[in-house]
Amino acid sequence: MKRRSETKENYLKSILHHSPNGEKVSNNQIATHLGTTPASVTDMFNKLRKDELVDYKARKGVSLSDKGRKVALGILRKHRLWE
């Protein structure tokens, strides 16, 4: 499995947290949750889109792709085991 940065993992978990049913999440929601700027969120969404982990369109929001949802759920399971 390809190793992802902790930052990417945090974004995936945040998107999953705000969108448990797959609805679109705004940049501002994620920026507030992670304590960063909307511009930084946009940059990361574009990176995650290139990795095929999210479906993102500017000003429309972001949702996890099927692949991204599997990765995010795997990250959550891993973190729960550590706890």
PDB file of N, CA, C and O in Angstrom:
ATOM      1  N   MET A   1       0.839  -1.185   0.000  1.00  0.00           N
ATOM      2  CA  MET A   1       0.000   0.000   0.000  1.00  0.00           C
ATOM      3  C   MET A   1       0.880   1.244   0.000  1.00  0.00           C
ATOM      4  O   MET A   1       1.871   1.320   0.708  1.00  0.00           O
ATOM      5  N   LYS A   2       0.486   2.205  -0.800  1.00  0.00           N
ATOM      6  CA  LYS A   2       1.228   3.455  -0.888  1.00  0.00           C
ATOM      7  C   LYS A   2       1.074   4.244   0.409  1.00  0.00           C
ATOM      8  O   LYS A   2      -0.010   4.404   0.943  1.00  0.00           O
ATOM      9  N   ARG A   3       2.182   4.727   0.931  1.00  0.00           N
ATOM     10  CA  ARG A   3       2.169   5.515   2.172  1.00  0.00           C
ATOM     11  C   ARG A   3       1.696   6.932   1.870  1.00  0.00           C
ATOM     12  O   ARG A   3       2.200   7.587   0.979  1.00  0.00           O
ATOM     13  N   ARG A   4       0.709   7.383   2.603  1.00  0.00           N
ATOM     14  CA  ARG A   4       0.197   8.737   2.450  1.00  0.00           C
ATOM     15  C   ARG A   4       0.689   9.593   3.605  1.00  0.00           C
ATOM     16  O   ARG A   4       0.881   9.096   4.705  1.00  0.00           O
ATOM     17  N   SER A   5       0.821  10.882   3.340  1.00  0.00           N
ATOM     18  CA  SER A   5       1.268  11.784   4.395  1.00  0.00           C
ATOM     19  C   SER A   5       0.193  11.906   5.462  1.00  0.00           C
ATOM     20  O   SER A   5      -1.004  11.680   5.221  1.00  0.00           O
ATOM     21  N   GLU A   6       0.627  12.257   6.640  1.00  0.00           N
ATOM     22  CA  GLU A   6      -0.304  12.460   7.749  1.00  0.00           C
ATOM     23  C   GLU A   6      -1.308  13.559   7.407  1.00  0.00           C
ATOM     24  O   GLU A   6      -2.487  13.475   7.765  1.00  0.00           O
ATOM     25  N   THR A   7      -0.855  14.572   6.692  1.00  0.00           N
ATOM     26  CA  THR A   7      -1.742  15.669   6.305  1.00  0.00           C
ATOM     27  C   THR A   7      -2.853  15.171   5.394  1.00  0.00           C
ATOM     28  O   THR A   7      -4.029  15.490   5.602  1.00  0.00           O
ATOM     29  N   LYS A   8      -2.507  14.368   4.395  1.00  0.00           N
ATOM     30  CA  LYS A   8      -3.531  13.821   3.499  1.00  0.00           C
ATOM     31  C   LYS A   8      -4.502  12.943   4.284  1.00  0.00           C
ATOM     32  O   LYS A   8      -5.706  12.992   4.060  1.00  0.00           O
ATOM     33  N   GLU A   9      -3.986  12.170   5.197  1.00  0.00           N
ATOM     34  CA  GLU A   9      -4.848  11.325   6.023  1.00  0.00           C
ATOM     35  C   GLU A   9      -5.820  12.184   6.836  1.00  0.00           C
ATOM     36  O   GLU A   9      -6.998  11.852   6.947  1.00  0.00           O
ATOM     37  N   ASN A  10      -5.338  13.287   7.385  1.00  0.00           N
ATOM     38  CA  ASN A  10      -6.201  14.175   8.177  1.00  0.00           C
ATOM     39  C   ASN A  10      -7.315  14.777   7.322  1.00  0.00           C
ATOM     40  O   ASN A  10      -8.446  14.906   7.779  1.00  0.00           O
ATOM     41  N   TYR A  11      -6.993  15.133   6.089  1.00  0.00           N
ATOM     42  CA  TYR A  11      -8.011  15.673   5.182  1.00  0.00           C
ATOM     43  C   TYR A  11      -9.053  14.605   4.868  1.00  0.00           C
ATOM     44  O   TYR A  11     -10.259  14.881   4.892  1.00  0.00           O
ATOM     45  N   LEU A  12      -8.616  13.405   4.569  1.00  0.00           N
ATOM     46  CA  LEU A  12      -9.556  12.329   4.254  1.00  0.00           C
ATOM     47  C   LEU A  12     -10.475  12.034   5.437  1.00  0.00           C
ATOM     48  O   LEU A  12     -11.685  11.879   5.270  1.00  0.00           O
ATOM     49  N   LYS A  13      -9.910  12.003   6.643  1.00  0.00           N
ATOM     50  CA  LYS A  13     -10.723  11.768   7.839  1.00  0.00           C
ATOM     51  C   LYS A  13     -11.716  12.909   8.047  1.00  0.00           C
ATOM     52  O   LYS A  13     -12.864  12.671   8.420  1.00  0.00           O
ATOM     53  N   SER A  14     -11.278  14.136   7.813  1.00  0.00           N
ATOM     54  CA  SER A  14     -12.151  15.287   8.000  1.00  0.00           C
ATOM     55  C   SER A  14     -13.307  15.268   7.005  1.00  0.00           C
ATOM     56  O   SER A  14     -14.456  15.537   7.367  1.00  0.00           O
ATOM     57  N   ILE A  15     -13.023  14.933   5.757  1.00  0.00           N
ATOM     58  CA  ILE A  15     -14.082  14.852   4.748  1.00  0.00           C
ATOM     59  C   ILE A  15     -15.080  13.764   5.145  1.00  0.00           C
ATOM     60  O   ILE A  15     -16.292  13.971   5.097  1.00  0.00           O
ATOM     61  N   LEU A  16     -14.577  12.609   5.568  1.00  0.00           N
ATOM     62  CA  LEU A  16     -15.456  11.516   5.994  1.00  0.00           C
ATOM     63  C   LEU A  16     -16.309  11.944   7.193  1.00  0.00           C
ATOM     64  O   LEU A  16     -17.504  11.661   7.245  1.00  0.00           O
ATOM     65  N   HIS A  17     -15.701  12.643   8.125  1.00  0.00           N
ATOM     66  CA  HIS A  17     -16.417  13.114   9.316  1.00  0.00           C
ATOM     67  C   HIS A  17     -17.582  14.034   8.943  1.00  0.00           C
ATOM     68  O   HIS A  17     -18.678  13.925   9.493  1.00  0.00           O
ATOM     69  N   HIS A  18     -17.335  14.945   8.007  1.00  0.00           N
ATOM     70  CA  HIS A  18     -18.354  15.927   7.624  1.00  0.00           C
ATOM     71  C   HIS A  18     -19.331  15.395   6.582  1.00  0.00           C
ATOM     72  O   HIS A  18     -20.340  16.040   6.307  1.00  0.00           O
ATOM     73  N   SER A  19     -19.006  14.251   5.997  1.00  0.00           N
ATOM     74  CA  SER A  19     -19.831  13.724   4.918  1.00  0.00           C
ATOM     75  C   SER A  19     -19.993  12.219   5.033  1.00  0.00           C
ATOM     76  O   SER A  19     -19.609  11.473   4.145  1.00  0.00           O
ATOM     77  N   PRO A  20     -20.585  11.733   6.122  1.00  0.00           N
ATOM     78  CA  PRO A  20     -20.707  10.286   6.302  1.00  0.00           C
ATOM     79  C   PRO A  20     -21.557   9.603   5.233  1.00  0.00           C
ATOM     80  O   PRO A  20     -21.395   8.424   4.976  1.00  0.00           O
ATOM     81  N   ASN A  21     -22.452  10.359   4.601  1.00  0.00           N
ATOM     82  CA  ASN A  21     -23.326   9.779   3.576  1.00  0.00           C
ATOM     83  C   ASN A  21     -22.913  10.151   2.160  1.00  0.00           C
ATOM     84  O   ASN A  21     -23.672   9.937   1.213  1.00  0.00           O
ATOM     85  N   GLY A  22     -21.726  10.747   2.005  1.00  0.00           N
ATOM     86  CA  GLY A  22     -21.213  11.045   0.672  1.00  0.00           C
ATOM     87  C   GLY A  22     -21.620  12.368   0.075  1.00  0.00           C
ATOM     88  O   GLY A  22     -21.325  12.643  -1.083  1.00  0.00           O
ATOM     89  N   GLU A  23     -22.287  13.221   0.858  1.00  0.00           N
ATOM     90  CA  GLU A  23     -22.672  14.524   0.327  1.00  0.00           C
ATOM     91  C   GLU A  23     -21.437  15.424   0.191  1.00  0.00           C
ATOM     92  O   GLU A  23     -20.401  15.161   0.769  1.00  0.00           O
ATOM     93  N   LYS A  24     -21.590  16.490  -0.577  1.00  0.00           N
ATOM     94  CA  LYS A  24     -20.480  17.425  -0.794  1.00  0.00           C
ATOM     95  C   LYS A  24     -20.194  18.224   0.480  1.00  0.00           C
ATOM     96  O   LYS A  24     -21.101  18.562   1.230  1.00  0.00           O
ATOM     97  N   VAL A  25     -18.925  18.514   0.683  1.00  0.00           N
ATOM     98  CA  VAL A  25     -18.456  19.299   1.823  1.00  0.00           C
ATOM     99  C   VAL A  25     -17.752  20.534   1.272  1.00  0.00           C
ATOM    100  O   VAL A  25     -17.014  20.443   0.292  1.00  0.00           O
ATOM    101  N   SER A  26     -17.944  21.672   1.910  1.00  0.00           N
ATOM    102  CA  SER A  26     -17.315  22.907   1.433  1.00  0.00           C
ATOM    103  C   SER A  26     -15.876  23.037   1.938  1.00  0.00           C
ATOM    104  O   SER A  26     -15.501  22.450   2.960  1.00  0.00           O
ATOM    105  N   ASN A  27     -15.099  23.834   1.221  1.00  0.00           N
ATOM    106  CA  ASN A  27     -13.728  24.133   1.630  1.00  0.00           C
ATOM    107  C   ASN A  27     -13.716  24.762   3.021  1.00  0.00           C
ATOM    108  O   ASN A  27     -12.857  24.448   3.839  1.00  0.00           O
ATOM    109  N   ASN A  28     -14.675  25.656   3.265  1.00  0.00           N
ATOM    110  CA  ASN A  28     -14.711  26.351   4.551  1.00  0.00           C
ATOM    111  C   ASN A  28     -14.946  25.399   5.716  1.00  0.00           C
ATOM    112  O   ASN A  28     -14.372  25.587   6.790  1.00  0.00           O
ATOM    113  N   GLN A  29     -15.792  24.387   5.525  1.00  0.00           N
ATOM    114  CA  GLN A  29     -16.024  23.414   6.593  1.00  0.00           C
ATOM    115  C   GLN A  29     -14.727  22.697   6.960  1.00  0.00           C
ATOM    116  O   GLN A  29     -14.412  22.529   8.139  1.00  0.00           O
ATOM    117  N   ILE A  30     -13.986  22.273   5.948  1.00  0.00           N
ATOM    118  CA  ILE A  30     -12.743  21.548   6.194  1.00  0.00           C
ATOM    119  C   ILE A  30     -11.692  22.487   6.773  1.00  0.00           C
ATOM    120  O   ILE A  30     -10.967  22.124   7.703  1.00  0.00           O
ATOM    121  N   ALA A  31     -11.616  23.712   6.249  1.00  0.00           N
ATOM    122  CA  ALA A  31     -10.646  24.687   6.753  1.00  0.00           C
ATOM    123  C   ALA A  31     -10.883  24.969   8.231  1.00  0.00           C
ATOM    124  O   ALA A  31      -9.934  25.002   9.023  1.00  0.00           O
ATOM    125  N   THR A  32     -12.134  25.144   8.611  1.00  0.00           N
ATOM    126  CA  THR A  32     -12.468  25.392  10.014  1.00  0.00           C
ATOM    127  C   THR A  32     -12.110  24.187  10.876  1.00  0.00           C
ATOM    128  O   THR A  32     -11.501  24.333  11.940  1.00  0.00           O
ATOM    129  N   HIS A  33     -12.460  23.005  10.414  1.00  0.00           N
ATOM    130  CA  HIS A  33     -12.206  21.780  11.178  1.00  0.00           C
ATOM    131  C   HIS A  33     -10.711  21.540  11.386  1.00  0.00           C
ATOM    132  O   HIS A  33     -10.288  21.121  12.455  1.00  0.00           O
ATOM    133  N   LEU A  34      -9.912  21.817  10.356  1.00  0.00           N
ATOM    134  CA  LEU A  34      -8.470  21.559  10.434  1.00  0.00           C
ATOM    135  C   LEU A  34      -7.656  22.771  10.873  1.00  0.00           C
ATOM    136  O   LEU A  34      -6.440  22.671  11.048  1.00  0.00           O
ATOM    137  N   GLY A  35      -8.298  23.920  11.022  1.00  0.00           N
ATOM    138  CA  GLY A  35      -7.592  25.121  11.461  1.00  0.00           C
ATOM    139  C   GLY A  35      -6.616  25.650  10.425  1.00  0.00           C
ATOM    140  O   GLY A  35      -5.512  26.070  10.758  1.00  0.00           O
ATOM    141  N   THR A  36      -7.038  25.645   9.171  1.00  0.00           N
ATOM    142  CA  THR A  36      -6.190  26.127   8.088  1.00  0.00           C
ATOM    143  C   THR A  36      -7.002  27.082   7.211  1.00  0.00           C
ATOM    144  O   THR A  36      -8.144  27.402   7.531  1.00  0.00           O
ATOM    145  N   THR A  37      -6.419  27.537   6.115  1.00  0.00           N
ATOM    146  CA  THR A  37      -7.100  28.483   5.238  1.00  0.00           C
ATOM    147  C   THR A  37      -7.822  27.766   4.099  1.00  0.00           C
ATOM    148  O   THR A  37      -7.402  26.682   3.682  1.00  0.00           O
ATOM    149  N   PRO A  38      -8.885  28.371   3.587  1.00  0.00           N
ATOM    150  CA  PRO A  38      -9.568  27.770   2.438  1.00  0.00           C
ATOM    151  C   PRO A  38      -8.644  27.565   1.229  1.00  0.00           C
ATOM    152  O   PRO A  38      -8.790  26.580   0.505  1.00  0.00           O
ATOM    153  N   ALA A  39      -7.679  28.454   1.029  1.00  0.00           N
ATOM    154  CA  ALA A  39      -6.743  28.303  -0.093  1.00  0.00           C
ATOM    155  C   ALA A  39      -5.887  27.047   0.073  1.00  0.00           C
ATOM    156  O   ALA A  39      -5.647  26.317  -0.902  1.00  0.00           O
ATOM    157  N   SER A  40      -5.450  26.770   1.293  1.00  0.00           N
ATOM    158  CA  SER A  40      -4.675  25.549   1.558  1.00  0.00           C
ATOM    159  C   SER A  40      -5.527  24.308   1.326  1.00  0.00           C
ATOM    160  O   SER A  40      -5.049  23.300   0.808  1.00  0.00           O
ATOM    161  N   VAL A  41      -6.784  24.406   1.702  1.00  0.00           N
ATOM    162  CA  VAL A  41      -7.705  23.290   1.499  1.00  0.00           C
ATOM    163  C   VAL A  41      -7.878  23.016   0.009  1.00  0.00           C
ATOM    164  O   VAL A  41      -7.841  21.864  -0.433  1.00  0.00           O
ATOM    165  N   THR A  42      -8.043  24.059  -0.772  1.00  0.00           N
ATOM    166  CA  THR A  42      -8.185  23.905  -2.222  1.00  0.00           C
ATOM    167  C   THR A  42      -6.961  23.211  -2.815  1.00  0.00           C
ATOM    168  O   THR A  42      -7.095  22.304  -3.643  1.00  0.00           O
ATOM    169  N   ASP A  43      -5.771  23.621  -2.393  1.00  0.00           N
ATOM    170  CA  ASP A  43      -4.543  22.988  -2.880  1.00  0.00           C
ATOM    171  C   ASP A  43      -4.531  21.495  -2.560  1.00  0.00           C
ATOM    172  O   ASP A  43      -4.199  20.669  -3.409  1.00  0.00           O
ATOM    173  N   MET A  44      -4.906  21.151  -1.335  1.00  0.00           N
ATOM    174  CA  MET A  44      -4.905  19.739  -0.949  1.00  0.00           C
ATOM    175  C   MET A  44      -5.994  18.968  -1.691  1.00  0.00           C
ATOM    176  O   MET A  44      -5.770  17.832  -2.104  1.00  0.00           O
ATOM    177  N   PHE A  45      -7.158  19.572  -1.887  1.00  0.00           N
ATOM    178  CA  PHE A  45      -8.210  18.887  -2.639  1.00  0.00           C
ATOM    179  C   PHE A  45      -7.728  18.547  -4.049  1.00  0.00           C
ATOM    180  O   PHE A  45      -8.024  17.472  -4.562  1.00  0.00           O
ATOM    181  N   ASN A  46      -6.985  19.459  -4.657  1.00  0.00           N
ATOM    182  CA  ASN A  46      -6.450  19.185  -5.995  1.00  0.00           C
ATOM    183  C   ASN A  46      -5.451  18.033  -5.971  1.00  0.00           C
ATOM    184  O   ASN A  46      -5.435  17.203  -6.882  1.00  0.00           O
ATOM    185  N   LYS A  47      -4.637  17.958  -4.939  1.00  0.00           N
ATOM    186  CA  LYS A  47      -3.691  16.836  -4.802  1.00  0.00           C
ATOM    187  C   LYS A  47      -4.434  15.520  -4.596  1.00  0.00           C
ATOM    188  O   LYS A  47      -4.092  14.500  -5.196  1.00  0.00           O
ATOM    189  N   LEU A  48      -5.447  15.548  -3.753  1.00  0.00           N
ATOM    190  CA  LEU A  48      -6.227  14.343  -3.495  1.00  0.00           C
ATOM    191  C   LEU A  48      -7.001  13.911  -4.737  1.00  0.00           C
ATOM    192  O   LEU A  48      -7.180  12.715  -4.981  1.00  0.00           O
ATOM    193  N   ARG A  49      -7.432  14.884  -5.529  1.00  0.00           N
ATOM    194  CA  ARG A  49      -8.128  14.561  -6.784  1.00  0.00           C
ATOM    195  C   ARG A  49      -7.176  13.855  -7.751  1.00  0.00           C
ATOM    196  O   ARG A  49      -7.550  12.880  -8.388  1.00  0.00           O
ATOM    197  N   LYS A  50      -5.937  14.321  -7.819  1.00  0.00           N
ATOM    198  CA  LYS A  50      -4.944  13.673  -8.688  1.00  0.00           C
ATOM    199  C   LYS A  50      -4.675  12.238  -8.257  1.00  0.00           C
ATOM    200  O   LYS A  50      -4.396  11.374  -9.082  1.00  0.00           O
ATOM    201  N   ASP A  51      -4.781  11.987  -6.957  1.00  0.00           N
ATOM    202  CA  ASP A  51      -4.608  10.624  -6.422  1.00  0.00           C
ATOM    203  C   ASP A  51      -5.897   9.806  -6.531  1.00  0.00           C
ATOM    204  O   ASP A  51      -5.945   8.672  -6.054  1.00  0.00           O
ATOM    205  N   GLU A  52      -6.933  10.407  -7.121  1.00  0.00           N
ATOM    206  CA  GLU A  52      -8.242   9.768  -7.307  1.00  0.00           C
ATOM    207  C   GLU A  52      -8.915   9.391  -5.987  1.00  0.00           C
ATOM    208  O   GLU A  52      -9.627   8.403  -5.886  1.00  0.00           O
ATOM    209  N   LEU A  53      -8.672  10.206  -4.958  1.00  0.00           N
ATOM    210  CA  LEU A  53      -9.255   9.950  -3.643  1.00  0.00           C
ATOM    211  C   LEU A  53     -10.509  10.778  -3.376  1.00  0.00           C
ATOM    212  O   LEU A  53     -11.295  10.442  -2.491  1.00  0.00           O
ATOM    213  N   VAL A  54     -10.680  11.870  -4.129  1.00  0.00           N
ATOM    214  CA  VAL A  54     -11.858  12.718  -3.954  1.00  0.00           C
ATOM    215  C   VAL A  54     -12.430  13.128  -5.301  1.00  0.00           C
ATOM    216  O   VAL A  54     -11.747  13.097  -6.327  1.00  0.00           O
ATOM    217  N   ASP A  55     -13.697  13.504  -5.260  1.00  0.00           N
ATOM    218  CA  ASP A  55     -14.362  14.144  -6.393  1.00  0.00           C
ATOM    219  C   ASP A  55     -14.487  15.605  -6.002  1.00  0.00           C
ATOM    220  O   ASP A  55     -15.206  15.928  -5.049  1.00  0.00           O
ATOM    221  N   TYR A  56     -13.770  16.463  -6.714  1.00  0.00           N
ATOM    222  CA  TYR A  56     -13.733  17.884  -6.340  1.00  0.00           C
ATOM    223  C   TYR A  56     -13.942  18.760  -7.560  1.00  0.00           C
ATOM    224  O   TYR A  56     -13.324  18.547  -8.601  1.00  0.00           O
ATOM    225  N   LYS A  57     -14.827  19.733  -7.401  1.00  0.00           N
ATOM    226  CA  LYS A  57     -15.024  20.774  -8.397  1.00  0.00           C
ATOM    227  C   LYS A  57     -15.049  22.097  -7.645  1.00  0.00           C
ATOM    228  O   LYS A  57     -15.751  22.233  -6.638  1.00  0.00           O
ATOM    229  N   ALA A  58     -14.277  23.054  -8.135  1.00  0.00           N
ATOM    230  CA  ALA A  58     -14.186  24.364  -7.487  1.00  0.00           C
ATOM    231  C   ALA A  58     -15.580  24.958  -7.283  1.00  0.00           C
ATOM    232  O   ALA A  58     -16.437  24.873  -8.158  1.00  0.00           O
ATOM    233  N   ARG A  59     -15.793  25.516  -6.113  1.00  0.00           N
ATOM    234  CA  ARG A  59     -17.036  26.163  -5.705  1.00  0.00           C
ATOM    235  C   ARG A  59     -18.240  25.216  -5.616  1.00  0.00           C
ATOM    236  O   ARG A  59     -19.363  25.652  -5.409  1.00  0.00           O
ATOM    237  N   LYS A  60     -18.022  23.934  -5.809  1.00  0.00           N
ATOM    238  CA  LYS A  60     -19.104  22.938  -5.709  1.00  0.00           C
ATOM    239  C   LYS A  60     -18.925  22.043  -4.497  1.00  0.00           C
ATOM    240  O   LYS A  60     -19.855  21.390  -4.068  1.00  0.00           O
ATOM    241  N   GLY A  61     -17.706  21.968  -3.979  1.00  0.00           N
ATOM    242  CA  GLY A  61     -17.439  21.134  -2.816  1.00  0.00           C
ATOM    243  C   GLY A  61     -16.686  19.867  -3.175  1.00  0.00           C
ATOM    244  O   GLY A  61     -16.302  19.651  -4.319  1.00  0.00           O
ATOM    245  N   VAL A  62     -16.498  19.041  -2.176  1.00  0.00           N
ATOM    246  CA  VAL A  62     -15.710  17.826  -2.333  1.00  0.00           C
ATOM    247  C   VAL A  62     -16.452  16.665  -1.682  1.00  0.00           C
ATOM    248  O   VAL A  62     -17.194  16.851  -0.717  1.00  0.00           O
ATOM    249  N   SER A  63     -16.262  15.494  -2.245  1.00  0.00           N
ATOM    250  CA  SER A  63     -16.744  14.266  -1.622  1.00  0.00           C
ATOM    251  C   SER A  63     -15.695  13.195  -1.878  1.00  0.00           C
ATOM    252  O   SER A  63     -14.865  13.317  -2.783  1.00  0.00           O
ATOM    253  N   LEU A  64     -15.719  12.171  -1.069  1.00  0.00           N
ATOM    254  CA  LEU A  64     -14.762  11.086  -1.237  1.00  0.00           C
ATOM    255  C   LEU A  64     -15.177  10.221  -2.423  1.00  0.00           C
ATOM    256  O   LEU A  64     -16.360   9.921  -2.605  1.00  0.00           O
ATOM    257  N   SER A  65     -14.197   9.810  -3.209  1.00  0.00           N
ATOM    258  CA  SER A  65     -14.452   8.821  -4.253  1.00  0.00           C
ATOM    259  C   SER A  65     -14.581   7.469  -3.559  1.00  0.00           C
ATOM    260  O   SER A  65     -14.340   7.349  -2.343  1.00  0.00           O
ATOM    261  N   ASP A  66     -14.954   6.441  -4.285  1.00  0.00           N
ATOM    262  CA  ASP A  66     -15.032   5.105  -3.686  1.00  0.00           C
ATOM    263  C   ASP A  66     -13.677   4.703  -3.111  1.00  0.00           C
ATOM    264  O   ASP A  66     -13.592   4.188  -1.990  1.00  0.00           O
ATOM    265  N   LYS A  67     -12.630   4.976  -3.878  1.00  0.00           N
ATOM    266  CA  LYS A  67     -11.266   4.665  -3.420  1.00  0.00           C
ATOM    267  C   LYS A  67     -10.931   5.472  -2.158  1.00  0.00           C
ATOM    268  O   LYS A  67     -10.384   4.941  -1.191  1.00  0.00           O
ATOM    269  N   GLY A  68     -11.265   6.765  -2.165  1.00  0.00           N
ATOM    270  CA  GLY A  68     -10.987   7.632  -1.024  1.00  0.00           C
ATOM    271  C   GLY A  68     -11.740   7.211   0.221  1.00  0.00           C
ATOM    272  O   GLY A  68     -11.215   7.273   1.331  1.00  0.00           O
ATOM    273  N   ARG A  69     -12.979   6.762   0.035  1.00  0.00           N
ATOM    274  CA  ARG A  69     -13.777   6.304   1.177  1.00  0.00           C
ATOM    275  C   ARG A  69     -13.149   5.057   1.804  1.00  0.00           C
ATOM    276  O   ARG A  69     -13.053   4.947   3.025  1.00  0.00           O
ATOM    277  N   LYS A  70     -12.681   4.137   0.976  1.00  0.00           N
ATOM    278  CA  LYS A  70     -12.024   2.926   1.486  1.00  0.00           C
ATOM    279  C   LYS A  70     -10.758   3.286   2.256  1.00  0.00           C
ATOM    280  O   LYS A  70     -10.494   2.743   3.326  1.00  0.00           O
ATOM    281  N   VAL A  71      -9.983   4.218   1.702  1.00  0.00           N
ATOM    282  CA  VAL A  71      -8.750   4.646   2.366  1.00  0.00           C
ATOM    283  C   VAL A  71      -9.071   5.318   3.695  1.00  0.00           C
ATOM    284  O   VAL A  71      -8.458   5.026   4.719  1.00  0.00           O
ATOM    285  N   ALA A  72     -10.056   6.229   3.691  1.00  0.00           N
ATOM    286  CA  ALA A  72     -10.420   6.958   4.915  1.00  0.00           C
ATOM    287  C   ALA A  72     -10.915   5.998   5.998  1.00  0.00           C
ATOM    288  O   ALA A  72     -10.531   6.128   7.165  1.00  0.00           O
ATOM    289  N   LEU A  73     -11.734   5.034   5.621  1.00  0.00           N
ATOM    290  CA  LEU A  73     -12.218   4.061   6.601  1.00  0.00           C
ATOM    291  C   LEU A  73     -11.069   3.209   7.138  1.00  0.00           C
ATOM    292  O   LEU A  73     -11.032   2.882   8.329  1.00  0.00           O
ATOM    293  N   GLY A  74     -10.112   2.874   6.286  1.00  0.00           N
ATOM    294  CA  GLY A  74      -8.934   2.133   6.727  1.00  0.00           C
ATOM    295  C   GLY A  74      -8.098   2.924   7.717  1.00  0.00           C
ATOM    296  O   GLY A  74      -7.591   2.370   8.702  1.00  0.00           O
ATOM    297  N   ILE A  75      -7.968   4.213   7.476  1.00  0.00           N
ATOM    298  CA  ILE A  75      -7.218   5.087   8.382  1.00  0.00           C
ATOM    299  C   ILE A  75      -7.911   5.132   9.744  1.00  0.00           C
ATOM    300  O   ILE A  75      -7.262   5.008  10.789  1.00  0.00           O
ATOM    301  N   LEU A  76      -9.231   5.291   9.735  1.00  0.00           N
ATOM    302  CA  LEU A  76      -9.975   5.319  10.997  1.00  0.00           C
ATOM    303  C   LEU A  76      -9.818   4.009  11.768  1.00  0.00           C
ATOM    304  O   LEU A  76      -9.610   4.023  12.980  1.00  0.00           O
ATOM    305  N   ARG A  77      -9.899   2.891  11.067  1.00  0.00           N
ATOM    306  CA  ARG A  77      -9.730   1.600  11.744  1.00  0.00           C
ATOM    307  C   ARG A  77      -8.349   1.480  12.368  1.00  0.00           C
ATOM    308  O   ARG A  77      -8.201   1.038  13.499  1.00  0.00           O
ATOM    309  N   LYS A  78      -7.345   1.892  11.602  1.00  0.00           N
ATOM    310  CA  LYS A  78      -5.966   1.830  12.090  1.00  0.00           C
ATOM    311  C   LYS A  78      -5.799   2.683  13.347  1.00  0.00           C
ATOM    312  O   LYS A  78      -5.208   2.240  14.337  1.00  0.00           O
ATOM    313  N   HIS A  79      -6.345   3.872  13.342  1.00  0.00           N
ATOM    314  CA  HIS A  79      -6.222   4.776  14.484  1.00  0.00           C
ATOM    315  C   HIS A  79      -6.988   4.243  15.693  1.00  0.00           C
ATOM    316  O   HIS A  79      -6.529   4.412  16.833  1.00  0.00           O
ATOM    317  N   ARG A  80      -8.117   3.615  15.459  1.00  0.00           N
ATOM    318  CA  ARG A  80      -8.880   3.039  16.581  1.00  0.00           C
ATOM    319  C   ARG A  80      -8.110   1.892  17.216  1.00  0.00           C
ATOM    320  O   ARG A  80      -8.149   1.700  18.434  1.00  0.00           O
ATOM    321  N   LEU A  81      -7.420   1.115  16.402  1.00  0.00           N
ATOM    322  CA  LEU A  81      -6.614   0.009  16.944  1.00  0.00           C
ATOM    323  C   LEU A  81      -5.471   0.549  17.806  1.00  0.00           C
ATOM    324  O   LEU A  81      -5.131  -0.041  18.825  1.00  0.00           O
ATOM    325  N   TRP A  82      -4.872   1.654  17.388  1.00  0.00           N
ATOM    326  CA  TRP A  82      -3.786   2.259  18.172  1.00  0.00           C
ATOM    327  C   TRP A  82      -4.283   2.728  19.523  1.00  0.00           C
ATOM    328  O   TRP A  82      -3.572   2.680  20.503  1.00  0.00           O
ATOM    329  N   GLU A  83      -5.533   3.217  19.536  1.00  0.00           N
ATOM    330  CA  GLU A  83      -6.096   3.722  20.793  1.00  0.00           C
ATOM    331  C   GLU A  83      -6.330   2.561  21.740  1.00  0.00           C
ATOM    332  O   GLU A  83      -6.223   2.591  22.889  1.00  0.00           O
TER     333      GLU A  83
END
